[in-house]
mmCIF file of C-alpha atoms in Angstrom:
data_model
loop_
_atom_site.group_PDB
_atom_site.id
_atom_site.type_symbol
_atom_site.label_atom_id
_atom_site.label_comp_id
_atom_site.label_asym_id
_atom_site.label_seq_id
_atom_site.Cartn_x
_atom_site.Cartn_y
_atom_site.Cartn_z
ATOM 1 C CA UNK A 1 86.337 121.441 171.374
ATOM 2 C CA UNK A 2 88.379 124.231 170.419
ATOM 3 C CA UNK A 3 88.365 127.793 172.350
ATOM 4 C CA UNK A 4 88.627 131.271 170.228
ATOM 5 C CA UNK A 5 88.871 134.435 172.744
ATOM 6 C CA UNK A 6 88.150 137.455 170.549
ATOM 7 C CA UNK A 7 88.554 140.530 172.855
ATOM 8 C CA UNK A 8 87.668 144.019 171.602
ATOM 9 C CA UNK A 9 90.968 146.515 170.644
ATOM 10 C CA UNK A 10 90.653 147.468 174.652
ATOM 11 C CA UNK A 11 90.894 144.619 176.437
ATOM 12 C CA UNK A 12 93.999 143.507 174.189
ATOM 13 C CA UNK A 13 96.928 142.207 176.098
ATOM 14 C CA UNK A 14 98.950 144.873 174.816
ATOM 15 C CA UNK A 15 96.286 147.411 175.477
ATOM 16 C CA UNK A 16 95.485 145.947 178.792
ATOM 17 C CA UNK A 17 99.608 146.063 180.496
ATOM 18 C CA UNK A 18 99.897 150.268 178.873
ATOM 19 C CA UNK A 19 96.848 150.755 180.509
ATOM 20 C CA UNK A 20 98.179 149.210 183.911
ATOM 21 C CA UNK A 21 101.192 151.231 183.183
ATOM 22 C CA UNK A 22 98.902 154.339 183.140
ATOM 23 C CA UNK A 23 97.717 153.713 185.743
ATOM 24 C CA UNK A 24 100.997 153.369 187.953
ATOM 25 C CA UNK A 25 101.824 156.686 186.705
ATOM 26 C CA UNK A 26 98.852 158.626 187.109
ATOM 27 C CA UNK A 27 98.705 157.123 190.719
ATOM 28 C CA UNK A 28 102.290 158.301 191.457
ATOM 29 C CA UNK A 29 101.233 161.634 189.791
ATOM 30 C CA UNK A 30 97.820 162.204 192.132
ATOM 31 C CA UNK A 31 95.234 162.465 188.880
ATOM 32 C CA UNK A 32 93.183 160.304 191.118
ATOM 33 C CA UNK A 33 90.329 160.580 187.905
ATOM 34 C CA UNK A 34 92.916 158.728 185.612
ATOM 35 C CA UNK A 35 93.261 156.524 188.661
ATOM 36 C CA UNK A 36 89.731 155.605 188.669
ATOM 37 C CA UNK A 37 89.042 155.555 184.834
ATOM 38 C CA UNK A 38 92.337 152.748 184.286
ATOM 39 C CA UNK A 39 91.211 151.077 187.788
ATOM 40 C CA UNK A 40 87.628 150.699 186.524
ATOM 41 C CA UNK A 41 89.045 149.727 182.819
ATOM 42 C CA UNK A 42 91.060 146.751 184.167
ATOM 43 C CA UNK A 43 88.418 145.528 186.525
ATOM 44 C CA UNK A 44 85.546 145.516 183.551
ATOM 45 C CA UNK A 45 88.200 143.464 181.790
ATOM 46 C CA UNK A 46 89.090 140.960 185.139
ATOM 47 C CA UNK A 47 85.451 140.794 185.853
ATOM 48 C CA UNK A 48 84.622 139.907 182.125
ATOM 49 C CA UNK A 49 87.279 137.029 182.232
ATOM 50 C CA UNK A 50 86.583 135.466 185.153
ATOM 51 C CA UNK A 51 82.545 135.369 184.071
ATOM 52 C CA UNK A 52 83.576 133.738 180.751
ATOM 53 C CA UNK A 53 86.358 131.446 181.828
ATOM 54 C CA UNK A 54 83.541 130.154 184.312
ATOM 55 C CA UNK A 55 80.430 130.174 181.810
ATOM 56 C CA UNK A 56 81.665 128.311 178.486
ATOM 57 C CA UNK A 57 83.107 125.223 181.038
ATOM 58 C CA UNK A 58 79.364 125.155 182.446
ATOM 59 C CA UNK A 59 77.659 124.772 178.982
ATOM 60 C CA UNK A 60 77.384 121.867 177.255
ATOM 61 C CA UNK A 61 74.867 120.560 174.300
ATOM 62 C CA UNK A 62 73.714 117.390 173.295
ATOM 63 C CA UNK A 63 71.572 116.293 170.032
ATOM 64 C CA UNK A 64 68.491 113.813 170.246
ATOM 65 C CA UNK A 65 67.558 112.372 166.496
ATOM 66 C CA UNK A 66 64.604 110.042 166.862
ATOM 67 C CA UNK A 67 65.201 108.784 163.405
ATOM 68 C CA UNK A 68 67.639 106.776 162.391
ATOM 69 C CA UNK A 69 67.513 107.393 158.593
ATOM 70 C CA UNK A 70 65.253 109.376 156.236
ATOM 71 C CA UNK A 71 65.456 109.517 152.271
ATOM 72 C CA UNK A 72 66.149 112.218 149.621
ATOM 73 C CA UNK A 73 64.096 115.314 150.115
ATOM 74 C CA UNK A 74 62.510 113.752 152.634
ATOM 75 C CA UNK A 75 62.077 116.346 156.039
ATOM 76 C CA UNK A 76 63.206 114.895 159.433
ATOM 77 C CA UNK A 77 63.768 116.782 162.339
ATOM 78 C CA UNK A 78 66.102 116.659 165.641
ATOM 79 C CA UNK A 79 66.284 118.019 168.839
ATOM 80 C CA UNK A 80 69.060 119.992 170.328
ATOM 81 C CA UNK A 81 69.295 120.399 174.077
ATOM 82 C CA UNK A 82 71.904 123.125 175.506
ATOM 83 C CA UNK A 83 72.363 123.106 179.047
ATOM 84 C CA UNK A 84 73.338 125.504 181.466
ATOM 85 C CA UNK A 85 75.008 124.316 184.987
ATOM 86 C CA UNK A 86 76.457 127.726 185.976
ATOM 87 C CA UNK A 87 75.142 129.464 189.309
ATOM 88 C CA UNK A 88 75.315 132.765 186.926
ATOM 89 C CA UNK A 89 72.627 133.263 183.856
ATOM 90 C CA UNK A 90 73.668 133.363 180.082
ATOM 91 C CA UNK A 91 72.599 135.991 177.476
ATOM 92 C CA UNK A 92 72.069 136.540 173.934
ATOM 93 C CA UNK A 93 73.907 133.282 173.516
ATOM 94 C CA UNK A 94 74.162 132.565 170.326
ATOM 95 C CA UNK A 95 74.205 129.105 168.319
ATOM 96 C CA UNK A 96 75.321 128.411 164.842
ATOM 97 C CA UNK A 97 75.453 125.531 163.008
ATOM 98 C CA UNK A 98 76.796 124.733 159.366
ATOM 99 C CA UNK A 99 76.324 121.610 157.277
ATOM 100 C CA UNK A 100 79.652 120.682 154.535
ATOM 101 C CA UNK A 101 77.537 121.080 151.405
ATOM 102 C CA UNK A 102 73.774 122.863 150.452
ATOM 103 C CA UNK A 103 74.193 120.121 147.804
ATOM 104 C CA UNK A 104 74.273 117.301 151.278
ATOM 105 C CA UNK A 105 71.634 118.289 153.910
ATOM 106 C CA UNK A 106 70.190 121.548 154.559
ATOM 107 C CA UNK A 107 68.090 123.606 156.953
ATOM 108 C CA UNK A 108 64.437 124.206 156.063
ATOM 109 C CA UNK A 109 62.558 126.614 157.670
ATOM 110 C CA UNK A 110 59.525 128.719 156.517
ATOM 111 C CA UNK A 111 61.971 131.630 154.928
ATOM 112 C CA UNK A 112 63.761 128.311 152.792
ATOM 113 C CA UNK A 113 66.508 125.959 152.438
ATOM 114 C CA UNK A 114 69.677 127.419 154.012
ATOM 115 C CA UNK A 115 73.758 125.379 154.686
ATOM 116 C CA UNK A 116 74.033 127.340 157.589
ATOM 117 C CA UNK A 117 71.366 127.443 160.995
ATOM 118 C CA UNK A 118 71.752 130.080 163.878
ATOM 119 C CA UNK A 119 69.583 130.861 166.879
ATOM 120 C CA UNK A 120 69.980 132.973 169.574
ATOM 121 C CA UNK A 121 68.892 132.153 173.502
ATOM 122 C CA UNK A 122 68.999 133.201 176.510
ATOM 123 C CA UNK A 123 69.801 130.371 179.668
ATOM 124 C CA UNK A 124 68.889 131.670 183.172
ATOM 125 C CA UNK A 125 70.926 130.098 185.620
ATOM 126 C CA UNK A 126 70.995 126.130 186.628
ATOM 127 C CA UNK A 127 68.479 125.456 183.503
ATOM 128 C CA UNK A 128 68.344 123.984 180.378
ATOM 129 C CA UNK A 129 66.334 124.803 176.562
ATOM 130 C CA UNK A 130 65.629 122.638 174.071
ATOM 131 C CA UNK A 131 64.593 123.244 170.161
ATOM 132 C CA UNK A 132 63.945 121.768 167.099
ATOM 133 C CA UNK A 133 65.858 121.722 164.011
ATOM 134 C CA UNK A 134 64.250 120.810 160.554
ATOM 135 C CA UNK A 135 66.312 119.096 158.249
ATOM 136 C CA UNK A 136 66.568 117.919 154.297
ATOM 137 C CA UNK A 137 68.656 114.909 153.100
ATOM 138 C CA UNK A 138 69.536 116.186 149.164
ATOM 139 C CA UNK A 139 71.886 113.537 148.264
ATOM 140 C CA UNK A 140 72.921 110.001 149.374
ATOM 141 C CA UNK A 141 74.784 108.733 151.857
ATOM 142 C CA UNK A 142 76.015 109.855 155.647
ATOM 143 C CA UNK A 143 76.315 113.235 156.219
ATOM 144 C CA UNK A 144 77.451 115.305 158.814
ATOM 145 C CA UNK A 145 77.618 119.197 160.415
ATOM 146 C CA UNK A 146 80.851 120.533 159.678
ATOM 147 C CA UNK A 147 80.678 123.092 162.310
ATOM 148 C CA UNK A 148 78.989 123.908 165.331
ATOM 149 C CA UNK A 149 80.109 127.117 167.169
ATOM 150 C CA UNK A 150 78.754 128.326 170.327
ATOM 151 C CA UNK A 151 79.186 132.189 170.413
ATOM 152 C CA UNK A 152 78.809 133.573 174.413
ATOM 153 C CA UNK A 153 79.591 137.320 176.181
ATOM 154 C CA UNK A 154 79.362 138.875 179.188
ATOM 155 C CA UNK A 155 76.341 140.931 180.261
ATOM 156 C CA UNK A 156 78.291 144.237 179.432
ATOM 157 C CA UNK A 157 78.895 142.701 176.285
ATOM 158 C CA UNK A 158 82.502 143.618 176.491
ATOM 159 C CA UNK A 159 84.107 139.966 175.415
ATOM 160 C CA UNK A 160 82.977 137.284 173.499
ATOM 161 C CA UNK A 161 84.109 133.695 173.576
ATOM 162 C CA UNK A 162 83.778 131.194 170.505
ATOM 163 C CA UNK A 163 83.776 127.393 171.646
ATOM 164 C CA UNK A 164 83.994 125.236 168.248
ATOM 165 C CA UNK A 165 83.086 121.666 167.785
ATOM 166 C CA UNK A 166 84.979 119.526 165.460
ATOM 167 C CA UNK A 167 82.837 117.952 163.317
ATOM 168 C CA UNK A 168 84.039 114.471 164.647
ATOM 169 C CA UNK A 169 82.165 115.583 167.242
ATOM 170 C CA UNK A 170 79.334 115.882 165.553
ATOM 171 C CA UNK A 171 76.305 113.997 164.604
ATOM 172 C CA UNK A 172 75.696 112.289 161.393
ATOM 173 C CA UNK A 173 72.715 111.674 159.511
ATOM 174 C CA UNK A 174 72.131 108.758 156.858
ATOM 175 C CA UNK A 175 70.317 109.863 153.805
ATOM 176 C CA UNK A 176 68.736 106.917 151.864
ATOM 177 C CA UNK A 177 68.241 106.889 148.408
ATOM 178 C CA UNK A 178 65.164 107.286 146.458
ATOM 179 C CA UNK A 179 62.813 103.937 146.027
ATOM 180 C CA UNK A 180 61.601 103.987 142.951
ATOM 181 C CA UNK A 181 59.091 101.996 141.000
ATOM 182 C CA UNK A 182 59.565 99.801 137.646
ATOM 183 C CA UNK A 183 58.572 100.956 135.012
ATOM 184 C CA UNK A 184 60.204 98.496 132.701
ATOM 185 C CA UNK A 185 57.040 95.444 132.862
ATOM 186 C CA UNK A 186 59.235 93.544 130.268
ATOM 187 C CA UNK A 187 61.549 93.461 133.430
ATOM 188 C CA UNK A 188 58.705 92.547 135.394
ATOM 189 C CA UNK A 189 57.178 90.002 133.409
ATOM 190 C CA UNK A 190 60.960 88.056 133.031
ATOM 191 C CA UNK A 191 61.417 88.490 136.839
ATOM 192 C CA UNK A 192 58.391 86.678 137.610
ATOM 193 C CA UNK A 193 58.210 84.308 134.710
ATOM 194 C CA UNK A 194 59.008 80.613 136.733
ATOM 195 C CA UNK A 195 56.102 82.314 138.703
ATOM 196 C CA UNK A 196 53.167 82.761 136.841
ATOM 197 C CA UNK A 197 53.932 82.111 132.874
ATOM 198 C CA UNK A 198 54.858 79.076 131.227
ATOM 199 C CA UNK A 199 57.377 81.019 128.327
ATOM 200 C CA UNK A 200 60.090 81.801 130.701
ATOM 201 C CA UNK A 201 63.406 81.893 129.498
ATOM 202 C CA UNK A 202 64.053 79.930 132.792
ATOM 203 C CA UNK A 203 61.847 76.956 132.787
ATOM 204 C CA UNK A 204 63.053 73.189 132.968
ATOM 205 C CA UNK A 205 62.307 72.075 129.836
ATOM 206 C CA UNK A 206 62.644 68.084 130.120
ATOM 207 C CA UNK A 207 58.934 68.346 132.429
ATOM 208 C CA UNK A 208 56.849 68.666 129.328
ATOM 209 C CA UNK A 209 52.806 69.095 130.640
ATOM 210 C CA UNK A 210 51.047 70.009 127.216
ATOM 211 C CA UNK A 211 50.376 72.595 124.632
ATOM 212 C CA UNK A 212 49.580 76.258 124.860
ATOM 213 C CA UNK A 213 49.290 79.109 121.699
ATOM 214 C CA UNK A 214 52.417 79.732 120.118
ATOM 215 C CA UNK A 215 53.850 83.597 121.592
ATOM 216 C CA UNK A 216 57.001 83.948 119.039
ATOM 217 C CA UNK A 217 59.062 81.768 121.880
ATOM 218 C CA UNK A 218 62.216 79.946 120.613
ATOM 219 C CA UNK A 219 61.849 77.057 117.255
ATOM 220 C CA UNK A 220 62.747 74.259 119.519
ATOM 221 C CA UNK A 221 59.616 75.399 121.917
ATOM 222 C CA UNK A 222 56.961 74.739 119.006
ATOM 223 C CA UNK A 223 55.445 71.450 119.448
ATOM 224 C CA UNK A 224 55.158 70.284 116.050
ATOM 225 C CA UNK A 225 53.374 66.968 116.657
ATOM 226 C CA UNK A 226 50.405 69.315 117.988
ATOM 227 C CA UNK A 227 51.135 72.034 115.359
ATOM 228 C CA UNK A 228 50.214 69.788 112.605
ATOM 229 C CA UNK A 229 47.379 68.077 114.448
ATOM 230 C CA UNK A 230 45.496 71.450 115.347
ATOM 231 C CA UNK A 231 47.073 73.126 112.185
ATOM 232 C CA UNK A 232 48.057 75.966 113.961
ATOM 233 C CA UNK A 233 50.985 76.600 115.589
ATOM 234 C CA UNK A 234 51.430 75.500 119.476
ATOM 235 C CA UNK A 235 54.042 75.271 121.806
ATOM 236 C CA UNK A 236 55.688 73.198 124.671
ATOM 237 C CA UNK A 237 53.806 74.235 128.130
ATOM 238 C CA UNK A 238 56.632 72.809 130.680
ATOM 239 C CA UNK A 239 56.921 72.451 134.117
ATOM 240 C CA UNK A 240 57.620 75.675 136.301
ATOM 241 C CA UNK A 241 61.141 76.026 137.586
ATOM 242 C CA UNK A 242 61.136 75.735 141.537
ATOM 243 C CA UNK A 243 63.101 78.152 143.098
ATOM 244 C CA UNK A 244 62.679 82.118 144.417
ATOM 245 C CA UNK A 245 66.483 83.403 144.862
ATOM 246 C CA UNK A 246 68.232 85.907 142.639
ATOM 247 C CA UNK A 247 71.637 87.089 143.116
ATOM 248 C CA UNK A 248 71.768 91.020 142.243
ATOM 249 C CA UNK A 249 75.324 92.217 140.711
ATOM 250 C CA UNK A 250 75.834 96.264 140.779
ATOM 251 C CA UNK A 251 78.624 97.870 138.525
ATOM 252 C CA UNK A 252 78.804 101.080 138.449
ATOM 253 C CA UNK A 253 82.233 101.342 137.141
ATOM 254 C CA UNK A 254 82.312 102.224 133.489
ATOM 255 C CA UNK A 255 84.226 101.353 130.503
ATOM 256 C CA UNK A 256 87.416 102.292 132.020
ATOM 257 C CA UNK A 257 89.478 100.780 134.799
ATOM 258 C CA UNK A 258 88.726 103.175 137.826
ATOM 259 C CA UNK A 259 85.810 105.104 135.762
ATOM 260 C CA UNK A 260 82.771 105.398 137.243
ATOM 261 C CA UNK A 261 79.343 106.208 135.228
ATOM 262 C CA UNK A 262 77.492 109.540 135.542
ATOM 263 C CA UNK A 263 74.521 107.658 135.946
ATOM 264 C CA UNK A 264 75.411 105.835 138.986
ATOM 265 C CA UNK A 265 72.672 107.767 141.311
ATOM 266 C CA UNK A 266 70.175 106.051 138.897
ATOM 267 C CA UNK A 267 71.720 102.555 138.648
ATOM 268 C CA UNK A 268 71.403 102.857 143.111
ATOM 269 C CA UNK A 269 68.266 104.026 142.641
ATOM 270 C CA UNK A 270 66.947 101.525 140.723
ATOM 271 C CA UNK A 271 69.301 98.453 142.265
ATOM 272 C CA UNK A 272 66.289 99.635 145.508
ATOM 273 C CA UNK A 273 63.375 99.123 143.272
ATOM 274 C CA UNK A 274 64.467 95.691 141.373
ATOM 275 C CA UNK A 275 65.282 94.775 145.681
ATOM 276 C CA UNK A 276 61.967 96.390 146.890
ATOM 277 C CA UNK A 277 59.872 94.164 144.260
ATOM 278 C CA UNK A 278 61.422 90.738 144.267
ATOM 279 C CA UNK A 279 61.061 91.089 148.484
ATOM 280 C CA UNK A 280 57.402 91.990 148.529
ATOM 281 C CA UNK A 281 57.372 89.206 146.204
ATOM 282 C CA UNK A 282 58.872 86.833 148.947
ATOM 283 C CA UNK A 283 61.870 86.150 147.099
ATOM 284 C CA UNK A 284 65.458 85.728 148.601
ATOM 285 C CA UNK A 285 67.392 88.549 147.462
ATOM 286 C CA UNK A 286 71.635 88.343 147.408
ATOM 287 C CA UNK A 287 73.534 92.042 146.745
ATOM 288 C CA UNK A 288 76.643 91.909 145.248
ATOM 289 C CA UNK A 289 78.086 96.117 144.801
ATOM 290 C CA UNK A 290 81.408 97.110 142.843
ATOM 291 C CA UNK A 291 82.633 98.510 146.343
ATOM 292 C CA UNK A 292 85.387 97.557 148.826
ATOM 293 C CA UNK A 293 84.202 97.503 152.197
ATOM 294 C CA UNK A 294 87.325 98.121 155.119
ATOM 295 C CA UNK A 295 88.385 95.274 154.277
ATOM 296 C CA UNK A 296 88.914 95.367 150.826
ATOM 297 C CA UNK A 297 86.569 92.660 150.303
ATOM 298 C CA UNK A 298 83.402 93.069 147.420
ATOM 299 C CA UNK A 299 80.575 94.371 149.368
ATOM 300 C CA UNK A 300 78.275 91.653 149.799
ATOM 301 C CA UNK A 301 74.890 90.999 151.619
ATOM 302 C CA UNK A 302 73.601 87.575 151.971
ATOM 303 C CA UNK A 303 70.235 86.135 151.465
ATOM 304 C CA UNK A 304 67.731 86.307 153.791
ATOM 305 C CA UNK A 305 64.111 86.545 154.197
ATOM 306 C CA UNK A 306 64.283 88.514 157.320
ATOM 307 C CA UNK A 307 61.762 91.700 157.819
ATOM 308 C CA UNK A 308 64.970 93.454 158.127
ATOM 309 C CA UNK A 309 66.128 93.184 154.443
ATOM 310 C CA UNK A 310 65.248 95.504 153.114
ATOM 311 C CA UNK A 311 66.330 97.877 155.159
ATOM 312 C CA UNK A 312 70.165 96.846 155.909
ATOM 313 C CA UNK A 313 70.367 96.855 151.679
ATOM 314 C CA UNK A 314 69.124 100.170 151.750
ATOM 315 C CA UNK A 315 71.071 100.806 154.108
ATOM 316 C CA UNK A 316 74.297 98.620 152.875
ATOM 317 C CA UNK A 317 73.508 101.186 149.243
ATOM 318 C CA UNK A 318 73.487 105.136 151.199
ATOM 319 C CA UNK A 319 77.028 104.071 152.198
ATOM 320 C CA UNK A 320 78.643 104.045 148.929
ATOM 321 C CA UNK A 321 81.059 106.749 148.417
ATOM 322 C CA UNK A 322 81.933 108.192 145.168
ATOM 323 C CA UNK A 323 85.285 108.999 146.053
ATOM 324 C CA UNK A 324 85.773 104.936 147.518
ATOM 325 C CA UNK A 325 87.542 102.191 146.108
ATOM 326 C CA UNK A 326 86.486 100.093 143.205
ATOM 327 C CA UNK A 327 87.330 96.828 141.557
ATOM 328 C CA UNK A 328 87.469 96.243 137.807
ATOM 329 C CA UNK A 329 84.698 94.849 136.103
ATOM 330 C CA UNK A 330 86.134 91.733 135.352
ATOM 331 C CA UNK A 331 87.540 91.032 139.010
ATOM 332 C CA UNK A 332 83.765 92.116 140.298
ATOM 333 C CA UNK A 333 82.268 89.580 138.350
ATOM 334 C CA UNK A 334 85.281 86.843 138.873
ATOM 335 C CA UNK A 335 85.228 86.688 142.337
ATOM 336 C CA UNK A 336 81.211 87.557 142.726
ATOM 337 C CA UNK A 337 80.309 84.937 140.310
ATOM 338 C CA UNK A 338 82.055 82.404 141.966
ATOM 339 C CA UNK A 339 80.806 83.483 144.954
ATOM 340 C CA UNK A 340 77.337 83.833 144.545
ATOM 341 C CA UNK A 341 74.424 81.365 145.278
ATOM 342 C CA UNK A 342 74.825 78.581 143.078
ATOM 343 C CA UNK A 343 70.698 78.032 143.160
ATOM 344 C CA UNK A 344 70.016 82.107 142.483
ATOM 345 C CA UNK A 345 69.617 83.560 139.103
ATOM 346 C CA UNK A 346 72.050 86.571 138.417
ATOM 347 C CA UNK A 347 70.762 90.018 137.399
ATOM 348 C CA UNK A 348 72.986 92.789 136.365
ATOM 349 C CA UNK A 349 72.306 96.371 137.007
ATOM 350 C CA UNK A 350 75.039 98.960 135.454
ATOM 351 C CA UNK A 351 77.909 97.950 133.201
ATOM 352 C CA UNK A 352 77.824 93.947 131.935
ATOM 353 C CA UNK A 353 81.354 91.601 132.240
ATOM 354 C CA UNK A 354 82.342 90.296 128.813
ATOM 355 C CA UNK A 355 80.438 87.966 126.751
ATOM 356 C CA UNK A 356 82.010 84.499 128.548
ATOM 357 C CA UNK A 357 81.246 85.609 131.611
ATOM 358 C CA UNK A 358 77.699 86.458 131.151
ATOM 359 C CA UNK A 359 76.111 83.121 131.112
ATOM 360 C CA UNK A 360 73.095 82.483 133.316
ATOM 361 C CA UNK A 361 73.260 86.018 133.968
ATOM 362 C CA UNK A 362 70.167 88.683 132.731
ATOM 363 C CA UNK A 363 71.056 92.305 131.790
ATOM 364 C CA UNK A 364 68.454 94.186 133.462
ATOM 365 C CA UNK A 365 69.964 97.861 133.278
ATOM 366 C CA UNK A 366 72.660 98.810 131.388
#
């Protein structure tokens, strides 16, 4: 908390000691009207002091968010309680709040979206008020208020104090990004194939179980015993691959070193939907993210089936920065590869390690 006293031109110090001079000499000199008009000047001023050295050490805030998270252009709201513990009312008090970007979270209100929020009140003595504040998340990650001023004066509205808030003081709000849906059914389709096909890139093919039509797979799937019984073509039908884990591998650093891609809102965005479907599925999903954590370690999150999930990658995904650290693609995939769950199949989302490093690995996004 920082304190700003912002006196008007009268009550300046230097203003303040002529007029007490003034008033020495027009005491000495018997102009008892002088006398009275300096007297009454520095007592307004005392008076005004001692009311707001008193009030803004009385006052105090606090901010109640019933939700934890919310997601891009999604509205959440919060509640702000300021309290009042003084024996003496407050007046016209007056509240403002600013957010660091209109391009981070806003204020919504009926008249728009607005950076900056700022409400006036009025706090009788001993009591308390509480109101709501609307919100809109507009990018990803954790933001926060980079101010919040409280502006209070006296009820001869002579003075005015500021009281400023650091914004480590302040709350924070986690934006999550969007979740969207798939639209890609070839993805689909090769994401569930040891599921419910038998032409899956993935299947075990020493547990031979019969025939089925021909559906352009590989040469060395075409049964040709059966092909030139039938005389048409068929193909191998083999024994579903057991298993439900996939390890997921995001890059978002591009061709460069240290460059990251201008698409890497997307490859997030869509890192949530490949997560979001292989869950509901019942799979076991592993994240592996191009991002050093605090301790410059890959961020990781392990398999699990837990309800939870979801949620903590989500979560683990609105806390990349843009302006964090990142590995080179060829460490990422190094040290993630070797790494990984040795029973998972590897997808990669973003940009793809070189060619010897990308086997039993599917390109999913580039």
């Amino acid at each position: 908390m920082k304190l700003h006293k912002e006196p008007p031109f009268f009550f300046a110090p230097m203003v303040l000691l002529l007029n007490g001079i003034l008033l020495i000499i027009s005491s000495f000199a018997g102009y008892s009207f002088l006398v009275f008009l300096f007297f009454l000047v520095l007592s307004m001023a005392l008076c005004s002091r001692i009311y707001l050295n008193i009030q803004y050490k009385k006052l105090s805030w606090i901010v109640k968010k019933y939700h934890d998270a919310s997601s891009i252009d999604e509205t959440f709201t919060c509640h702000i309680e300021v309290r009042n513990d003084s024996a003496l009312p407050l007046y016209r008090l007056k509240l403002n709040i600013e957010t660091r970007s209109d391009r981070e979270l806003v204020f919504t209100s009926s008249k728009g979206e607005k950076s900056i929020y700022s409400l006036f009140l009025d706090l009788p003595a001993k009591s308390q008020k509480t109101f709501t504040v609307s919100l809109k998340g507009k990018s990803r990650g954790i933001h926060r208020w980079s101010n919040l001023e409280l502006l209070l004066g006296d009820p001869m509205f002579l003075q005015t104090y500021r009281v400023e808030y650091r914004e480590v003081e302040l709350p924070s709000f986690k934006i999550l990004p969007r979740i969207g849906e798939i639209h890609d059914m070839k993805l689909k389709s090769m994401l569930q194939g040891f599921r419910q096909a038998n032409t899956s890139l993935f299947l075990d093919e020493t547990s031979i179980i019969g025939t089925k039509d021909y559906e352009n797979e590989s040469f060395r799937h075409i049964h040709w015993l059966a092909t030139a019984k039938e005389n048409r073509l068929l193909a191998k039908k083999y024994q579903k691959v057991h298993g439900d884990a996939y390890s997921i591998f995001l890059n978002m650093v591009g061709t460069g070193q240290f460059h990251l891609r201008k698409d890497m809102e997307e490859l997030i965005e869509y890192t949530v939907s490949v997560c979001l479907y292989l869950i509901k599925e019942g799979c076991k999903v592993e994240l592996w993210v191009n991002y050093a954590t605090e301790h410059h370690e890959i961020m990781r999150l392990k398999n699990d089936l837990d309800r939870t999930q979801l949620r903590r990658l989500i979560e683990t995904l609105a806390l990349i920065d843009p302006n964090g650290r990142y590995f080179s693609t060829e460490h990422f995939f190094h040290h993630s590869q070797k790494g990984k769950d040795k029973r998972s199949l590897g997808l990669i989302i973003g940009t793809p390690p070189e060619p010897a490093r990308r086997r039993e690995l599917l390109h999913i996004k580039r």
